[in-house]
Structure formats: C-alpha cells, structure tokens
Tab-separated table of C-alpha atoms and ligand atoms in Angstrom:
chain	number	residue	atom	x	y	z
C	1	MET	CA	13.043	61.080	-260.387
C	2	ASN	CA	13.107	63.638	-257.591
C	3	VAL	CA	15.276	61.982	-254.929
C	4	GLY	CA	15.974	63.244	-251.403
C	5	PHE	CA	19.316	62.379	-249.778
C	6	ILE	CA	19.897	62.980	-246.072
C	7	GLY	CA	23.388	62.381	-244.604
C	8	LEU	CA	26.197	63.214	-247.025
C	9	GLY	CA	29.244	61.845	-245.195
C	10	ILE	CA	31.897	59.324	-246.232
C	11	MET	CA	29.270	57.000	-247.765
C	12	GLY	CA	26.339	59.295	-248.638
C	13	ARG	CA	28.284	61.789	-250.712
C	14	PRO	CA	29.590	59.367	-253.387
C	15	MET	CA	26.286	57.426	-253.360
C	16	ALA	CA	24.291	60.615	-254.023
C	17	GLY	CA	26.817	61.522	-256.730
C	18	HIS	CA	25.989	58.307	-258.622
C	19	LEU	CA	22.264	59.133	-258.502
C	20	GLN	CA	22.968	62.595	-259.863
C	21	LYS	CA	25.133	61.208	-262.688
C	22	GLY	CA	22.297	58.769	-263.414
C	23	GLY	CA	20.073	61.744	-264.277
C	24	HIS	CA	18.060	62.119	-261.064
C	25	THR	CA	17.248	65.458	-259.430
C	26	LEU	CA	18.612	65.642	-255.878
C	27	PHE	CA	17.272	67.412	-252.772
C	28	LEU	CA	19.892	67.318	-250.004
C	29	TYR	CA	19.992	67.815	-246.248
C	30	ASP	CA	22.744	67.291	-243.673
C	31	ILE	CA	23.213	68.776	-240.200
C	32	GLY	CA	26.742	69.585	-241.450
C	33	LYS	CA	27.912	71.253	-244.644
C	34	LEU	CA	26.534	70.032	-247.976
C	35	PRO	CA	29.073	68.923	-250.617
C	36	ASP	CA	29.853	71.752	-253.078
C	37	ASP	CA	30.362	69.372	-256.013
C	38	LEU	CA	26.771	68.070	-255.772
C	39	LEU	CA	25.309	71.571	-255.364
C	40	SER	CA	27.240	73.020	-258.296
C	41	ALA	CA	26.100	70.057	-260.434
C	42	GLY	CA	22.469	71.101	-259.825
C	43	ALA	CA	21.378	69.543	-256.508
C	44	THR	CA	19.085	71.635	-254.307
C	45	GLY	CA	20.147	72.205	-250.701
C	46	CYS	CA	17.229	72.049	-248.242
C	47	ALA	CA	16.862	73.564	-244.768
C	48	SER	CA	15.347	70.411	-243.184
C	49	GLY	CA	14.338	66.803	-243.697
C	50	LYS	CA	10.737	68.074	-243.884
C	51	GLU	CA	11.605	70.205	-246.932
C	52	VAL	CA	13.400	67.243	-248.571
C	53	ALA	CA	10.361	65.005	-248.021
C	54	SER	CA	7.943	67.577	-249.418
C	55	LYS	CA	9.982	67.927	-252.650
C	56	ALA	CA	11.156	64.346	-253.329
C	57	GLU	CA	9.268	61.130	-254.172
C	58	ILE	CA	11.927	58.850	-252.677
C	59	ILE	CA	13.857	59.941	-249.568
C	60	ILE	CA	17.140	58.193	-248.708
C	61	THR	CA	18.851	58.462	-245.300
C	62	MET	CA	22.553	57.593	-244.743
C	63	VAL	CA	23.403	58.723	-241.207
C	64	PRO	CA	25.556	57.066	-238.492
C	65	ASP	CA	23.285	55.235	-236.021
C	66	THR	CA	19.723	54.493	-234.798
C	67	PRO	CA	19.241	57.783	-232.874
C	68	HIS	CA	20.342	59.773	-235.945
C	69	VAL	CA	17.771	58.001	-238.151
C	70	GLN	CA	15.113	58.556	-235.489
C	71	SER	CA	15.915	62.260	-235.362
C	72	ALA	CA	16.143	62.623	-239.179
C	73	LEU	CA	12.751	60.935	-239.640
C	74	PHE	CA	10.712	61.884	-236.579
C	75	GLY	CA	12.518	64.861	-235.007
C	76	LYS	CA	11.367	68.476	-235.289
C	77	GLU	CA	11.205	69.506	-238.985
C	78	GLY	CA	12.008	65.866	-239.815
C	79	VAL	CA	11.080	63.789	-242.862
C	80	ALA	CA	7.755	62.562	-241.414
C	81	GLU	CA	6.407	66.133	-241.285
C	82	GLY	CA	6.935	66.593	-245.041
C	83	LEU	CA	5.611	63.230	-246.280
C	84	SER	CA	2.438	62.729	-248.303
C	85	PRO	CA	0.915	59.344	-249.278
C	86	GLY	CA	2.752	57.299	-251.915
C	87	LYS	CA	6.277	58.442	-251.047
C	88	ILE	CA	9.023	55.953	-250.125
C	89	VAL	CA	11.582	56.320	-247.317
C	90	VAL	CA	14.769	54.254	-247.822
C	91	ASP	CA	17.132	54.020	-244.843
C	92	MET	CA	20.578	52.885	-246.010
C	93	SER	CA	22.325	53.465	-242.633
C	94	SER	CA	23.337	50.427	-240.533
C	95	ILE	CA	21.012	50.532	-237.518
C	96	SER	CA	18.932	48.425	-235.118
C	97	PRO	CA	16.634	45.873	-236.843
C	98	ILE	CA	14.155	46.208	-233.972
C	99	ALA	CA	13.937	50.016	-234.144
C	100	THR	CA	13.674	49.692	-237.937
C	101	LYS	CA	10.403	47.755	-237.641
C	102	ASP	CA	8.980	50.550	-235.504
C	103	PHE	CA	10.206	53.288	-237.889
C	104	ALA	CA	8.657	51.381	-240.825
C	105	ARG	CA	5.309	51.082	-239.023
C	106	ARG	CA	5.232	54.808	-238.261
C	107	ILE	CA	6.099	55.771	-241.855
C	108	LYS	CA	3.502	53.351	-243.274
C	109	GLU	CA	0.816	54.929	-241.026
C	110	ARG	CA	1.247	57.998	-243.229
C	111	GLY	CA	0.337	56.046	-246.380
C	112	CYS	CA	3.993	55.772	-247.406
C	113	GLU	CA	6.392	52.858	-247.931
C	114	TYR	CA	9.611	52.094	-246.008
C	115	LEU	CA	12.657	50.081	-247.054
C	116	ASP	CA	15.677	49.283	-244.890
C	117	ALA	CA	18.593	48.958	-247.297
C	118	PRO	CA	21.958	48.917	-245.483
C	119	VAL	CA	25.128	48.355	-247.467
C	120	SER	CA	28.436	46.537	-247.333
C	121	GLY	CA	31.565	47.399	-249.311
C	122	GLY	CA	32.884	50.458	-247.512
C	123	ASP	CA	33.901	53.814	-248.926
C	124	VAL	CA	35.678	52.000	-251.786
C	125	GLY	CA	32.416	50.289	-252.785
C	126	ALA	CA	30.466	53.561	-252.394
C	127	LYS	CA	32.859	55.362	-254.766
C	128	ALA	CA	32.928	52.474	-257.258
C	129	ALA	CA	29.107	51.982	-257.138
C	130	SER	CA	29.753	48.342	-256.273
C	131	LEU	CA	28.031	48.156	-252.867
C	132	THR	CA	26.227	45.038	-251.675
C	133	ILE	CA	22.715	46.173	-250.658
C	134	MET	CA	20.498	44.108	-248.312
C	135	VAL	CA	16.862	45.162	-248.426
C	136	GLY	CA	13.842	44.670	-246.186
C	137	GLY	CA	10.346	45.768	-247.252
C	138	SER	CA	7.602	45.115	-249.793
C	139	GLN	CA	8.278	43.797	-253.308
C	140	GLN	CA	6.290	46.730	-254.710
C	141	ALA	CA	8.454	49.376	-253.018
C	142	PHE	CA	11.620	47.425	-253.862
C	143	ASP	CA	10.692	47.355	-257.561
C	144	LYS	CA	10.170	51.145	-257.586
C	145	VAL	CA	13.474	51.890	-255.816
C	146	ARG	CA	15.597	49.223	-257.529
C	147	PRO	CA	16.744	51.476	-260.445
C	148	LEU	CA	18.243	53.875	-257.873
C	149	LEU	CA	19.907	51.047	-255.916
C	150	GLU	CA	21.414	49.737	-259.166
C	151	LEU	CA	23.205	53.063	-259.643
C	152	MET	CA	24.910	52.629	-256.240
C	153	GLY	CA	25.490	48.880	-255.933
C	154	LYS	CA	25.881	45.509	-257.638
C	155	ASN	CA	24.656	42.651	-255.449
C	156	ILE	CA	21.147	43.824	-254.473
C	157	THR	CA	18.846	41.407	-252.624
C	158	LEU	CA	15.334	41.799	-251.237
C	159	VAL	CA	15.818	39.563	-248.184
C	160	GLY	CA	12.331	39.856	-246.693
C	161	ASP	CA	10.117	42.253	-244.756
C	162	ASN	CA	11.104	45.426	-242.893
C	163	GLY	CA	14.005	44.793	-240.493
C	164	ASP	CA	15.357	41.847	-242.489
C	165	GLY	CA	17.779	44.086	-244.414
C	166	GLN	CA	19.233	45.380	-241.133
C	167	THR	CA	19.307	41.850	-239.688
C	168	THR	CA	21.332	40.747	-242.720
C	169	LYS	CA	23.757	43.625	-242.202
C	170	VAL	CA	24.240	42.634	-238.546
C	171	ALA	CA	24.906	39.041	-239.702
C	172	ASN	CA	27.463	40.435	-242.165
C	173	GLN	CA	29.203	42.353	-239.385
C	174	ILE	CA	29.337	39.237	-237.168
C	175	ILE	CA	31.046	37.266	-239.944
C	176	VAL	CA	33.471	40.103	-240.715
C	177	ALA	CA	34.474	40.590	-237.044
C	178	LEU	CA	34.955	36.878	-236.361
C	179	THR	CA	36.957	36.441	-239.552
C	180	ILE	CA	39.218	39.377	-238.694
C	181	GLU	CA	39.765	37.725	-235.300
C	182	ALA	CA	40.572	34.360	-236.918
C	183	VAL	CA	42.989	35.891	-239.422
C	184	GLY	CA	44.639	37.913	-236.637
C	185	GLU	CA	45.096	34.843	-234.402
C	186	ALA	CA	46.467	32.764	-237.285
C	187	LEU	CA	49.005	35.329	-238.497
C	188	LEU	CA	50.120	36.132	-234.931
C	189	PHE	CA	50.526	32.424	-234.184
C	190	ALA	CA	52.548	31.898	-237.373
C	191	ALA	CA	54.784	34.908	-236.707
C	192	LYS	CA	55.469	33.854	-233.091
C	193	ALA	CA	56.313	30.342	-234.354
C	194	GLY	CA	59.003	31.931	-236.516
C	195	ALA	CA	57.347	31.721	-239.963
C	196	ASP	CA	57.114	34.746	-242.271
C	197	PRO	CA	53.451	35.901	-241.945
C	198	ALA	CA	53.485	37.337	-245.482
C	199	LYS	CA	54.433	33.936	-246.903
C	200	VAL	CA	51.904	32.176	-244.644
C	201	ARG	CA	49.161	34.489	-245.943
C	202	ALA	CA	50.204	33.892	-249.568
C	203	ALA	CA	50.297	30.116	-249.020
C	204	LEU	CA	46.800	30.099	-247.485
C	205	MET	CA	45.183	32.326	-250.132
C	206	GLY	CA	44.480	29.424	-252.514
C	207	GLY	CA	43.096	27.021	-249.903
C	208	PHE	CA	40.004	26.465	-247.768
C	209	ALA	CA	41.013	29.244	-245.323
C	210	SER	CA	41.064	31.798	-248.131
C	211	SER	CA	38.786	34.822	-247.749
C	212	ARG	CA	38.512	38.454	-248.772
C	213	ILE	CA	39.460	39.320	-245.184
C	214	LEU	CA	42.633	37.198	-245.286
C	215	GLU	CA	43.425	38.946	-248.564
C	216	VAL	CA	42.708	42.590	-247.664
C	217	HIS	CA	42.943	42.749	-243.871
C	218	GLY	CA	45.669	40.080	-243.698
C	219	GLU	CA	47.781	42.364	-245.853
C	220	ARG	CA	46.912	45.376	-243.648
C	221	MET	CA	48.004	43.391	-240.551
C	222	ILE	CA	51.330	42.409	-242.120
C	223	LYS	CA	51.999	45.969	-243.356
C	224	ARG	CA	50.686	47.355	-240.028
C	225	ASN	CA	48.435	49.794	-241.867
C	226	PHE	CA	45.538	50.557	-239.516
C	227	ASP	CA	44.378	53.828	-241.101
C	228	PRO	CA	40.576	53.570	-241.691
C	229	GLY	CA	38.778	52.226	-243.828
C	230	PHE	CA	36.061	51.146	-241.462
C	231	ARG	CA	36.584	52.512	-237.962
C	232	ILE	CA	36.594	50.228	-234.903
C	233	GLU	CA	33.992	52.494	-233.224
C	234	LEU	CA	31.524	51.845	-236.087
C	235	HIS	CA	32.097	48.092	-235.840
C	236	GLN	CA	31.567	48.317	-232.045
C	237	LYS	CA	28.189	49.933	-232.825
C	238	ASP	CA	27.286	47.039	-235.150
C	239	LEU	CA	28.362	44.311	-232.674
C	240	ASN	CA	26.418	46.136	-230.000
C	241	LEU	CA	23.317	45.785	-232.215
C	242	ALA	CA	24.101	42.065	-232.561
C	243	LEU	CA	24.561	41.506	-228.823
C	244	GLN	CA	21.525	43.584	-227.790
C	245	SER	CA	19.294	41.768	-230.296
C	246	ALA	CA	20.767	38.412	-229.205
C	247	ARG	CA	19.707	39.140	-225.644
C	248	GLN	CA	16.166	40.002	-226.741
C	249	LEU	CA	16.022	36.933	-228.984
C	250	GLN	CA	17.573	34.701	-226.287
C	251	VAL	CA	20.395	33.454	-228.495
C	252	SER	CA	24.011	33.201	-227.400
C	253	LEU	CA	26.738	34.747	-229.583
C	254	PRO	CA	29.879	33.893	-227.577
C	255	ASN	CA	32.476	34.758	-230.195
C	256	THR	CA	30.760	37.994	-231.197
C	257	ALA	CA	31.060	38.987	-227.529
C	258	ASN	CA	34.782	38.111	-227.576
C	259	CYS	CA	35.338	40.239	-230.663
C	260	GLN	CA	33.552	43.163	-229.010
C	261	GLU	CA	35.862	42.804	-225.980
C	262	LEU	CA	38.902	42.855	-228.283
C	263	PHE	CA	37.565	46.022	-229.978
C	264	ASN	CA	37.012	47.485	-226.475
C	265	ALA	CA	40.663	46.728	-225.675
C	266	CYS	CA	41.718	48.544	-228.860
C	267	ALA	CA	39.582	51.558	-227.919
C	268	ALA	CA	41.108	51.550	-224.415
C	269	ASN	CA	44.519	51.764	-226.080
C	270	GLY	CA	43.604	54.773	-228.234
C	271	GLY	CA	42.312	52.771	-231.201
C	272	ALA	CA	38.613	53.716	-231.581
C	273	ALA	CA	39.419	55.297	-234.946
C	274	TRP	CA	41.800	52.567	-236.180
C	275	ASP	CA	40.649	50.424	-239.079
C	276	HIS	CA	38.829	47.319	-237.761
C	277	SER	CA	41.739	45.112	-238.914
C	278	GLY	CA	43.498	46.758	-235.925
C	279	MET	CA	41.741	44.147	-233.748
C	280	LEU	CA	45.066	42.334	-234.255
C	281	ARG	CA	46.680	44.788	-231.862
C	282	ALA	CA	44.521	43.596	-228.967
C	283	LEU	CA	45.669	40.020	-229.678
C	284	GLU	CA	49.270	41.254	-229.845
C	285	LEU	CA	48.899	42.880	-226.430
C	286	LEU	CA	47.696	39.551	-224.983
C	287	ALA	CA	50.618	37.711	-226.605
C	288	HIS	CA	53.143	40.421	-225.731
C	289	PHE	CA	54.383	39.966	-229.305
C	290	GLU	CA	53.907	41.928	-232.533
C	291	ILE	CA	53.768	40.556	-236.071
C	292	GLY	CA	57.024	41.757	-237.593
C	293	GLN	CA	59.005	41.195	-234.385
C	294	THR	CA	61.548	38.353	-234.564
C	295	THR	CA	61.241	35.455	-232.133
C	296	GLY	CA	64.955	34.780	-231.850
P	1	LIG	P1	29.661	59.708	-241.670
P	1	LIG	O1	29.767	60.055	-240.236
P	1	LIG	O2	30.832	59.960	-242.565
P	1	LIG	O3	28.387	60.462	-242.347
P	1	LIG	C1	27.133	60.611	-241.722
P	1	LIG	C2	26.525	61.948	-242.136
P	1	LIG	O4	25.227	62.055	-241.540
P	1	LIG	C3	27.331	63.168	-241.661
P	1	LIG	O5	27.560	64.039	-242.754
P	1	LIG	C4	26.431	63.804	-240.579
P	1	LIG	O6	26.564	65.221	-240.511
P	1	LIG	C5	25.041	63.403	-241.078
P	1	LIG	N1	24.002	63.385	-240.040
P	1	LIG	C6	24.051	62.861	-238.792
P	1	LIG	N2	22.871	63.004	-238.165
P	1	LIG	C7	22.041	63.626	-239.043
P	1	LIG	C8	20.692	64.049	-238.981
P	1	LIG	N3	19.927	63.837	-237.897
P	1	LIG	N4	20.155	64.675	-240.060
P	1	LIG	C9	20.906	64.887	-241.169
P	1	LIG	N5	22.199	64.511	-241.280
P	1	LIG	C10	22.751	63.884	-240.235
P	1	LIG	O7	29.265	58.155	-241.688
P	1	LIG	P2	29.434	57.099	-242.904
P	1	LIG	O8	30.772	56.425	-242.813
P	1	LIG	O9	28.989	57.754	-244.175
P	1	LIG	O10	28.373	55.982	-242.437
P	1	LIG	C11	26.978	56.139	-242.606
P	1	LIG	C12	26.314	54.792	-242.313
P	1	LIG	O11	26.800	53.806	-243.247
P	1	LIG	C13	26.608	54.223	-240.900
P	1	LIG	O12	25.447	53.627	-240.413
P	1	LIG	C14	27.713	53.199	-241.157
P	1	LIG	O13	27.745	52.155	-240.188
P	1	LIG	C15	27.314	52.677	-242.534
P	1	LIG	N6	28.410	52.098	-243.294
P	1	LIG	C16	29.626	52.731	-243.358
P	1	LIG	C17	30.663	52.151	-244.072
P	1	LIG	C18	32.028	52.812	-244.136
P	1	LIG	O14	32.995	52.149	-244.579
P	1	LIG	N7	32.179	54.061	-243.745
P	1	LIG	C19	30.452	50.931	-244.741
P	1	LIG	C20	29.192	50.324	-244.710
P	1	LIG	C21	28.167	50.930	-243.968
C-alpha cells in the first residue's frame, strides 16, 4: 500500500519503520528533519502534508498535541488539500476526543474516512511493535487499516465511533497517573516507616496490589531513575484533556486533579522533562523525606 506518515519523532519513526519493513511504500512529512534510515530504505520525502495526501491511500499522523494535528490536517498545504474521495486519515497522536469528532466530520465531508487510533506502550512498545492501539471510527475503515496497525501493535481494539479511541487513551492516562501516585505514596510511606522499599515492592508484586506500574515505575522510584521514558509535560497534556472534558461532561475527577497538581509541582521544581514516575518527587517534597534516606 502507499502509506503517508506525518510526524516522525520518538514514536513515529520506529512505527513508520515497521510499515516499511512490512513491504509498504512510505511518503513522509515532518516540520523537522526526516529520518535518513527511512529515506535510504526507499521512503519518499514530501514537501507538505498536501503532497503526502495526494500520493498515499492511507495517511497517518503522529504529532504531539491537538493544535499540531489541526495544523497538519487543515493548515496551509495540509493533508485536507491533497485528499480525494476514498482515502483514510488515521490520527495516532494522543489528542482531544472532542476536537477529534470535529476533525473526523471535516475529513468525512471530503468523501474520506477518519480513524482516531492513539497508542499506549511508549517508545519501547513503538520499537518492539507491541503497542496497544485504541481505535474510534467505522468498522469498514478499521478493517482496511488493520493490517497496518498489526505491523505496529499487538492489542488492537475498535472501541466505537470517532472520538472513542481518544477517550480510551485519556482513560488509560487517568489510570496510569493515579497508579503512579498510589505506588509513590505506598513506597514513600514504607520507607519513612523504616522498611526497605525494594523489599516492600518485591513482597507486593505477587499480591492484589501488583501492577505493571508497581513493577516498572516502582523500580524507577527505588533506583531514582527519572530519565524519560514518558515526559511529565506530555502526561500533563493528557490530564489536561481529561480535566477539560470532565468539565464539559459535568463529571468530577478529584484524584486526576490531584495528580495534575503533583505534576505541576514537579514542573515548578525543574521536572517537566522527568519521566512521569518522577511524580514521587512531589510527594517527597511534601513529606520532607526521600526514598533511600534513613529514618534513624
Ligand atoms: P515527538 O515530539 O518526539 O514527535 C512529534 C513529531 O511531530 C516531531 O518530529 C515534530 O517535528 C512533528 N510535528 C509537529 N507538528 C507537526 C506538523 N504540524 N506537521 C508535521 N510534523 C509535525 O513526540 P512523540 O513522543 O513521538 O509523541 C507523539 C504522540 O504520541 C503524542 O501525542 C504523545 O502523547 C503520544 N505518545 C507518546 C508516547 C511516548 O512514550 N513518547 C507514548 C504513547 C503516546
């Protein structure tokens, strides 16, 4: 298939690489530099999203946030200007579910299809082609795009209509943030009580409190390794989407708001680019105690 890929950053570059290895012909665009490895393996660099859309049948976007998707799709020389009926736009960025519905409507007006297909699994999952992909859109478009998604991910679910993929991703980010907060509180509590947090984590791993976040981020907290990974500023963006939507939907998300405040405290202390497990450091500031310090 002729596939367009727009946004070749930490996530997009390895994802596009899997499509290329799967035998697809790539047409690439990024406002920054295009990856040499993809170009030398036969991908075509394009001067605009419009050019990508005129040459590809399926156009994937993987850019940071809602305004970037808006500009890639509907800005000057954007994807919308190069579309013709029958093409499919697949936005894999994590962005606003509400804006997504509007973007989908505007793309469909051109006789095209739109899927929102954000991912979970981080740069590790992007490189390993093991991403979880949460899709919103029509069954027909999903069936056409599924072979491409299968080259990039493992757990691929059509959740519902346009916007539902992004809603699922926001739900994912709420669970991840609150679980990081819970693991951080628990390990800080245990350390201040005088127990070895590494042994506490190991003891809890088999029980009801076990989770991937206790496993991976619990270990990061104990080793004090806050190199990203997934940056706090990106998680702030996702919780902002949750809190804004909650206001529009008139639903209260009290602990999501707390987690956002803790991320804000990290950012205020120079931590916007820490890994999101660094939320622990905000809790440590409140406790005036660091995991690894002795109580005695
Ligand atoms: P990134 O900043 O590394 O890459 C984004 C790329 O998009 C950059 O190369 C940038 O130049 C390009 N870009 C920005 N605006 C553009 C435009 N208008 N037209 C063309 N190109 C444009 O970001 P990333 O880490 O790859 O994240 C991309 C998306 O995936 C985000 O929505 C993020 O929340 C989500 N995500 C990231 C991770 C992760 O661990 N990094 C995990 C899951 C989901």
